[in-house]
Amino acid sequence: MSNSTVSINFNLISTILSAFADSIAIVICLIFLFIILYHLIQIKYNQYQVPIDVTLILSTNILCVIIIKITVQTIHVTIPTVLQDFQINIKYKKTRFCQIRAYIFYSMVGILYWSYVLLALFRFVRIIYPKQLWFHRSSFYLYILIPAQYIFVFVLTLPLLIIFDGLHYISNEPYCSIVLTPIYPIIYGMTIIFVLPYSAMCILYLCIARKMHQMPIVGQYLRRNRRDYMVIRRMLLNIFILFIVSIPVFIIYIIESIYNRSDSLIYRVQWLLSSLSSCLFSLMLPLITVRLHDLLK
């Protein structure tokens, strides 16, 4: 069997697996959103004087981001790739709209990681500043931090499109993506999308760990703070697992950049990992959101 045949078979299999993982993630997200919505309707219908849990708002934000990310990936990558793999004769070329779709996709990936930073931030302020009640209000996150998060990531990702000109149509592939050469667009993109949010969560985690060891906590806050501490550990572990899985892709990125090559295989692996990460994030969400876990019981 020739190398080209093996490559074609892998491309087709990876596309099918990616679509399957995205489908699972979409179903899970919709189920969780329905459960949260049903809970909120119950509160309003029964006129309970219960404040909306901040973690539920942040979880809803994460679920919506995953759904938007999958939708953009399906329109931008999966559908054109399936049409190409099944040899449906459709011509693709570099357009500004193709670059904008790629920009929106990478922005949504960044927003997904930064959404976990918001979740970690809430745990952080609840432990470090338990008496600053204004920082614990759901309205503060819903109307200020979540919109600010979207604006922040979209602005930081914009240089990929207008300054570095790093989003281009990929040879032999029917979509635009971050180019491997020159290397600075991919380094900038990885820094904004992954390195900065993961570093922020690590810093929040270390601050919480230090605070809990220095300050003896008694009474009603002890159990809650320990739970918040464990939740952030789980978030870091989830993202660290994704990072470990992505190491081969980073290595291939570096090799391809050094030798000034651009193989479609690396992009197929990238989309497959993106779909698997969406599936993992949606499956693991109840483990890092105690309130959502309680609603599923």
Tab-separated table of N, CA and C in Angstrom, residues 62-177:
chain	number	residue	atom	x	y	z
A	62	ILE	N	-19.492	27.792	29.520
A	62	ILE	CA	-18.589	26.794	28.939
A	62	ILE	C	-19.325	25.918	27.933
A	63	LEU	N	-20.523	25.473	28.287
A	63	LEU	CA	-21.306	24.622	27.384
A	63	LEU	C	-21.642	25.354	26.086
A	64	CYS	N	-22.017	26.622	26.199
A	64	CYS	CA	-22.337	27.414	25.003
A	64	CYS	C	-21.101	27.619	24.131
A	65	VAL	N	-19.952	27.846	24.770
A	65	VAL	CA	-18.708	28.024	24.011
A	65	VAL	C	-18.356	26.742	23.257
A	66	ILE	N	-18.506	25.598	23.918
A	66	ILE	CA	-18.221	24.318	23.257
A	66	ILE	C	-19.121	24.128	22.040
A	67	ILE	N	-20.408	24.435	22.197
A	67	ILE	CA	-21.354	24.280	21.089
A	67	ILE	C	-20.993	25.208	19.930
A	68	ILE	N	-20.665	26.464	20.238
A	68	ILE	CA	-20.283	27.412	19.184
A	68	ILE	C	-19.001	26.953	18.495
A	69	LYS	N	-18.029	26.515	19.288
A	69	LYS	CA	-16.754	26.034	18.729
A	69	LYS	C	-16.982	24.867	17.775
A	70	ILE	N	-17.791	23.900	18.194
A	70	ILE	CA	-18.068	22.738	17.346
A	70	ILE	C	-18.800	23.160	16.076
A	71	THR	N	-19.748	24.081	16.215
A	71	THR	CA	-20.498	24.554	15.050
A	71	THR	C	-19.578	25.217	14.029
A	72	VAL	N	-18.686	26.084	14.522
A	72	VAL	CA	-17.747	26.761	13.617
A	72	VAL	C	-16.808	25.749	12.971
A	73	GLN	N	-16.308	24.793	13.766
A	73	GLN	CA	-15.409	23.777	13.216
A	73	GLN	C	-16.119	22.921	12.167
A	74	THR	N	-17.384	22.604	12.407
A	74	THR	CA	-18.148	21.800	11.450
A	74	THR	C	-18.320	22.532	10.129
A	75	ILE	N	-18.674	23.812	10.215
A	75	ILE	CA	-18.885	24.603	8.995
A	75	ILE	C	-17.566	24.883	8.280
A	76	HIS	N	-16.544	25.209	9.056
A	76	HIS	CA	-15.273	25.648	8.475
A	76	HIS	C	-14.396	24.484	8.018
A	77	VAL	N	-14.434	23.363	8.747
A	77	VAL	CA	-13.493	22.272	8.483
A	77	VAL	C	-14.184	20.963	8.103
A	78	THR	N	-15.064	20.477	8.979
A	78	THR	CA	-15.573	19.112	8.825
A	78	THR	C	-16.338	18.909	7.521
A	79	ILE	N	-17.318	19.762	7.247
A	79	ILE	CA	-18.128	19.593	6.032
A	79	ILE	C	-17.283	19.715	4.763
A	80	PRO	N	-16.457	20.776	4.605
A	80	PRO	CA	-15.606	20.837	3.408
A	80	PRO	C	-14.647	19.654	3.292
A	81	THR	N	-14.124	19.186	4.435
A	81	THR	CA	-13.189	18.070	4.404
A	81	THR	C	-13.874	16.778	3.983
A	82	VAL	N	-15.074	16.531	4.501
A	82	VAL	CA	-15.827	15.336	4.104
A	82	VAL	C	-16.122	15.372	2.609
A	83	LEU	N	-16.533	16.523	2.103
A	83	LEU	CA	-16.818	16.652	0.674
A	83	LEU	C	-15.573	16.369	-0.156
A	84	GLN	N	-14.430	16.853	0.314
A	84	GLN	CA	-13.189	16.609	-0.417
A	84	GLN	C	-12.781	15.147	-0.342
A	85	ASP	N	-12.882	14.540	0.860
A	85	ASP	CA	-12.469	13.146	1.022
A	85	ASP	C	-13.318	12.189	0.197
A	86	PHE	N	-14.580	12.537	0.012
A	86	PHE	CA	-15.454	11.700	-0.814
A	86	PHE	C	-15.461	12.156	-2.275
A	87	GLN	N	-14.466	12.995	-2.602
A	87	GLN	CA	-14.198	13.395	-3.980
A	87	GLN	C	-15.393	14.075	-4.650
A	88	ILE	N	-16.107	14.854	-3.852
A	88	ILE	CA	-17.162	15.687	-4.417
A	88	ILE	C	-16.505	16.950	-4.961
A	89	ASN	N	-16.686	17.195	-6.206
A	89	ASN	CA	-15.927	18.227	-6.921
A	89	ASN	C	-16.408	19.629	-6.553
A	90	ILE	N	-15.779	20.188	-5.528
A	90	ILE	CA	-16.065	21.564	-5.121
A	90	ILE	C	-14.733	22.304	-5.019
A	91	LYS	N	-14.629	23.430	-5.669
A	91	LYS	CA	-13.386	24.188	-5.665
A	91	LYS	C	-13.336	25.136	-4.470
A	92	TYR	N	-12.182	25.129	-3.803
A	92	TYR	CA	-11.973	26.018	-2.664
A	92	TYR	C	-10.774	26.915	-2.965
A	93	LYS	N	-10.853	28.120	-2.509
A	93	LYS	CA	-9.742	29.036	-2.686
A	93	LYS	C	-9.681	29.984	-1.494
A	94	LYS	N	-8.531	30.611	-1.359
A	94	LYS	CA	-8.332	31.532	-0.245
A	94	LYS	C	-9.209	32.768	-0.426
A	95	THR	N	-10.026	33.030	0.570
A	95	THR	CA	-10.855	34.236	0.588
A	95	THR	C	-10.748	34.873	1.967
A	96	ARG	N	-11.150	36.118	2.052
A	96	ARG	CA	-11.136	36.796	3.350
A	96	ARG	C	-12.124	36.132	4.300
A	97	PHE	N	-13.230	35.645	3.758
A	97	PHE	CA	-14.226	34.980	4.592
A	97	PHE	C	-13.667	33.690	5.178
A	98	CYS	N	-12.852	32.976	4.416
A	98	CYS	CA	-12.199	31.762	4.916
A	98	CYS	C	-11.281	32.105	6.083
A	99	GLN	N	-10.526	33.182	5.959
A	99	GLN	CA	-9.628	33.610	7.035
A	99	GLN	C	-10.412	34.047	8.270
A	100	ILE	N	-11.539	34.725	8.052
A	100	ILE	CA	-12.359	35.177	9.179
A	100	ILE	C	-12.945	33.986	9.929
A	101	ARG	N	-13.375	32.953	9.197
A	101	ARG	CA	-13.888	31.746	9.852
A	101	ARG	C	-12.809	31.100	10.714
A	102	ALA	N	-11.584	31.043	10.188
A	102	ALA	CA	-10.475	30.482	10.963
A	102	ALA	C	-10.206	31.329	12.203
A	103	TYR	N	-10.270	32.649	12.037
A	103	TYR	CA	-10.072	33.558	13.175
A	103	TYR	C	-11.134	33.336	14.247
A	104	ILE	N	-12.383	33.189	13.841
A	104	ILE	CA	-13.462	32.944	14.805
A	104	ILE	C	-13.247	31.614	15.512
A	105	PHE	N	-12.832	30.590	14.759
A	105	PHE	CA	-12.620	29.279	15.381
A	105	PHE	C	-11.539	29.345	16.453
A	106	TYR	N	-10.373	29.893	16.114
A	106	TYR	CA	-9.284	29.947	17.096
A	106	TYR	C	-9.640	30.855	18.270
A	107	SER	N	-10.437	31.874	18.020
A	107	SER	CA	-10.908	32.718	19.121
A	107	SER	C	-11.798	31.920	20.066
A	108	MET	N	-12.668	31.078	19.514
A	108	MET	CA	-13.555	30.272	20.354
A	108	MET	C	-12.773	29.235	21.153
A	109	VAL	N	-11.709	28.695	20.568
A	109	VAL	CA	-10.853	27.773	21.330
A	109	VAL	C	-10.229	28.509	22.510
A	110	GLY	N	-9.732	29.719	22.251
A	110	GLY	CA	-9.167	30.518	23.337
A	110	GLY	C	-10.201	30.862	24.391
A	111	ILE	N	-11.408	31.220	23.961
A	111	ILE	CA	-12.478	31.548	24.911
A	111	ILE	C	-12.813	30.342	25.774
A	112	LEU	N	-12.756	29.141	25.195
A	112	LEU	CA	-13.040	27.929	25.972
A	112	LEU	C	-12.046	27.775	27.122
A	113	TYR	N	-10.759	27.944	26.825
A	113	TYR	CA	-9.749	27.831	27.888
A	113	TYR	C	-9.876	28.966	28.903
A	114	TRP	N	-10.148	30.177	28.418
A	114	TRP	CA	-10.301	31.298	29.342
A	114	TRP	C	-11.580	31.178	30.166
A	115	SER	N	-12.566	30.427	29.685
A	115	SER	CA	-13.775	30.179	30.477
A	115	SER	C	-13.443	29.389	31.737
A	116	TYR	N	-12.468	28.505	31.624
A	116	TYR	CA	-12.031	27.760	32.801
A	116	TYR	C	-11.271	28.663	33.763
A	117	VAL	N	-10.623	29.688	33.228
A	117	VAL	CA	-9.968	30.664	34.105
A	117	VAL	C	-11.013	31.390	34.944
A	118	LEU	N	-12.151	31.754	34.335
A	118	LEU	CA	-13.231	32.398	35.092
A	118	LEU	C	-13.739	31.483	36.194
A	119	LEU	N	-13.883	30.206	35.881
A	119	LEU	CA	-14.342	29.255	36.891
A	119	LEU	C	-13.332	29.150	38.029
A	120	ALA	N	-12.042	29.113	37.681
A	120	ALA	CA	-10.997	29.071	38.704
A	120	ALA	C	-10.944	30.375	39.491
A	121	LEU	N	-11.187	31.511	38.814
A	121	LEU	CA	-11.183	32.808	39.490
A	121	LEU	C	-12.280	32.879	40.543
A	122	PHE	N	-13.454	32.361	40.211
A	122	PHE	CA	-14.543	32.363	41.185
A	122	PHE	C	-14.174	31.546	42.417
A	123	ARG	N	-13.573	30.375	42.211
A	123	ARG	CA	-13.121	29.564	43.352
A	123	ARG	C	-12.062	30.320	44.154
A	124	PHE	N	-11.194	31.025	43.443
A	124	PHE	CA	-10.113	31.770	44.086
A	124	PHE	C	-10.657	32.854	45.007
A	125	VAL	N	-11.552	33.704	44.484
A	125	VAL	CA	-12.046	34.821	45.299
A	125	VAL	C	-12.938	34.317	46.435
A	126	ARG	N	-13.588	33.175	46.249
A	126	ARG	CA	-14.443	32.657	47.312
A	126	ARG	C	-13.613	32.163	48.497
A	127	ILE	N	-12.376	31.740	48.221
A	127	ILE	CA	-11.494	31.285	49.296
A	127	ILE	C	-10.666	32.440	49.855
A	128	ILE	N	-10.069	33.226	48.982
A	128	ILE	CA	-9.155	34.283	49.413
A	128	ILE	C	-9.912	35.491	49.954
A	129	TYR	N	-11.040	35.828	49.331
A	129	TYR	CA	-11.832	36.992	49.751
A	129	TYR	C	-13.281	36.579	50.040
A	130	PRO	N	-13.503	35.798	51.080
A	130	PRO	CA	-14.858	35.291	51.353
A	130	PRO	C	-15.848	36.378	51.756
A	131	LYS	N	-15.356	37.528	52.231
A	131	LYS	CA	-16.258	38.586	52.693
A	131	LYS	C	-16.560	39.632	51.617
A	132	GLN	N	-15.875	39.548	50.479
A	132	GLN	CA	-16.145	40.475	49.371
A	132	GLN	C	-17.332	39.938	48.567
A	133	LEU	N	-18.534	40.143	49.089
A	133	LEU	CA	-19.720	39.520	48.511
A	133	LEU	C	-20.042	40.026	47.108
A	134	TRP	N	-19.673	41.254	46.796
A	134	TRP	CA	-19.964	41.786	45.463
A	134	TRP	C	-19.242	40.987	44.389
A	135	PHE	N	-18.097	40.375	44.762
A	135	PHE	CA	-17.319	39.583	43.815
A	135	PHE	C	-17.887	38.175	43.665
A	136	HIS	N	-18.887	37.852	44.490
A	136	HIS	CA	-19.508	36.525	44.435
A	136	HIS	C	-20.866	36.565	43.750
A	137	ARG	N	-21.305	37.745	43.348
A	137	ARG	CA	-22.641	37.873	42.769
A	137	ARG	C	-22.678	37.333	41.345
A	138	SER	N	-23.776	36.674	41.024
A	138	SER	CA	-23.930	36.101	39.684
A	138	SER	C	-23.976	37.186	38.612
A	139	SER	N	-24.576	38.333	38.929
A	139	SER	CA	-24.685	39.418	37.947
A	139	SER	C	-23.315	39.950	37.541
A	140	PHE	N	-22.347	39.937	38.459
A	140	PHE	CA	-21.002	40.420	38.159
A	140	PHE	C	-20.346	39.560	37.079
A	141	TYR	N	-20.569	38.258	37.156
A	141	TYR	CA	-19.996	37.347	36.161
A	141	TYR	C	-20.799	37.366	34.864
A	142	LEU	N	-22.125	37.404	34.993
A	142	LEU	CA	-22.992	37.314	33.823
A	142	LEU	C	-22.903	38.548	32.935
A	143	TYR	N	-22.852	39.737	33.540
A	143	TYR	CA	-22.923	40.974	32.765
A	143	TYR	C	-21.582	41.674	32.571
A	144	ILE	N	-20.568	41.268	33.327
A	144	ILE	CA	-19.275	41.953	33.221
A	144	ILE	C	-18.159	41.005	32.775
A	145	LEU	N	-17.872	39.981	33.580
A	145	LEU	CA	-16.701	39.148	33.309
A	145	LEU	C	-16.854	38.282	32.065
A	146	ILE	N	-18.017	37.668	31.878
A	146	ILE	CA	-18.190	36.799	30.706
A	146	ILE	C	-18.127	37.593	29.401
A	147	PRO	N	-18.862	38.729	29.279
A	147	PRO	CA	-18.692	39.534	28.053
A	147	PRO	C	-17.264	40.045	27.875
A	148	ALA	N	-16.634	40.444	28.986
A	148	ALA	CA	-15.252	40.934	28.907
A	148	ALA	C	-14.310	39.842	28.423
A	149	GLN	N	-14.589	38.611	28.818
A	149	GLN	CA	-13.773	37.479	28.388
A	149	GLN	C	-13.826	37.318	26.865
A	150	TYR	N	-15.014	37.408	26.290
A	150	TYR	CA	-15.158	37.286	24.835
A	150	TYR	C	-14.405	38.403	24.119
A	151	ILE	N	-14.596	39.639	24.579
A	151	ILE	CA	-13.928	40.780	23.947
A	151	ILE	C	-12.414	40.640	24.064
A	152	PHE	N	-11.953	40.264	25.247
A	152	PHE	CA	-10.525	40.119	25.524
A	152	PHE	C	-9.871	39.130	24.561
A	153	VAL	N	-10.468	37.949	24.407
A	153	VAL	CA	-9.864	36.912	23.561
A	153	VAL	C	-9.956	37.281	22.083
A	154	PHE	N	-11.098	37.817	21.655
A	154	PHE	CA	-11.225	38.205	20.251
A	154	PHE	C	-10.207	39.282	19.883
A	155	VAL	N	-9.961	40.218	20.789
A	155	VAL	CA	-8.980	41.277	20.519
A	155	VAL	C	-7.566	40.706	20.484
A	156	LEU	N	-7.237	39.828	21.438
A	156	LEU	CA	-5.892	39.259	21.484
A	156	LEU	C	-5.615	38.330	20.305
A	157	THR	N	-6.647	37.696	19.776
A	157	THR	CA	-6.463	36.787	18.642
A	157	THR	C	-6.405	37.538	17.317
A	158	LEU	N	-6.884	38.768	17.295
A	158	LEU	CA	-6.967	39.549	16.056
A	158	LEU	C	-5.626	39.720	15.338
A	159	PRO	N	-4.485	39.877	16.049
A	159	PRO	CA	-3.206	39.993	15.333
A	159	PRO	C	-2.899	38.825	14.404
A	160	LEU	N	-3.427	37.641	14.703
A	160	LEU	CA	-3.228	36.513	13.790
A	160	LEU	C	-3.795	36.812	12.409
A	161	LEU	N	-4.832	37.626	12.378
A	161	LEU	CA	-5.521	37.922	11.122
A	161	LEU	C	-4.977	39.158	10.427
A	162	ILE	N	-4.711	40.228	11.188
A	162	ILE	CA	-4.411	41.511	10.541
A	162	ILE	C	-2.956	41.968	10.681
A	163	ILE	N	-2.211	41.424	11.638
A	163	ILE	CA	-0.819	41.849	11.832
A	163	ILE	C	0.151	40.790	11.314
A	164	PHE	N	0.044	39.576	11.857
A	164	PHE	CA	0.949	38.501	11.449
A	164	PHE	C	0.547	37.892	10.102
A	165	ASP	N	-0.711	38.109	9.699
A	165	ASP	CA	-1.222	37.483	8.472
A	165	ASP	C	-0.929	35.982	8.504
A	166	GLY	N	-1.289	35.363	9.629
A	166	GLY	CA	-0.931	33.962	9.843
A	166	GLY	C	-2.015	32.967	9.521
A	167	LEU	N	-3.158	33.416	9.003
A	167	LEU	CA	-4.258	32.510	8.665
A	167	LEU	C	-4.374	32.424	7.147
A	168	HIS	N	-4.041	31.245	6.619
A	168	HIS	CA	-4.025	31.081	5.167
A	168	HIS	C	-4.699	29.778	4.762
A	169	TYR	N	-5.064	29.729	3.486
A	169	TYR	CA	-5.613	28.507	2.907
A	169	TYR	C	-4.517	27.449	2.878
A	170	ILE	N	-4.815	26.251	3.401
A	170	ILE	CA	-3.833	25.177	3.494
A	170	ILE	C	-3.818	24.375	2.201
A	171	SER	N	-2.615	24.137	1.692
A	171	SER	CA	-2.466	23.377	0.457
A	171	SER	C	-3.044	21.970	0.610
A	172	ASN	N	-3.825	21.549	-0.358
A	172	ASN	CA	-4.478	20.227	-0.397
A	172	ASN	C	-5.567	20.061	0.652
A	173	GLU	N	-5.920	21.140	1.327
A	173	GLU	CA	-6.995	21.084	2.316
A	173	GLU	C	-8.017	22.184	2.001
A	174	PRO	N	-9.295	21.956	2.299
A	174	PRO	CA	-10.338	22.917	1.910
A	174	PRO	C	-10.684	23.945	2.979
A	175	TYR	N	-9.696	24.450	3.711
A	175	TYR	CA	-9.968	25.414	4.777
A	175	TYR	C	-8.727	26.253	5.047
A	176	CYS	N	-8.912	27.303	5.829
A	176	CYS	CA	-7.799	28.144	6.274
A	176	CYS	C	-7.415	27.763	7.700
A	177	SER	N	-6.136	27.925	8.009
A	177	SER	CA	-5.656	27.628	9.359
A	177	SER	C	-4.392	28.442	9.615
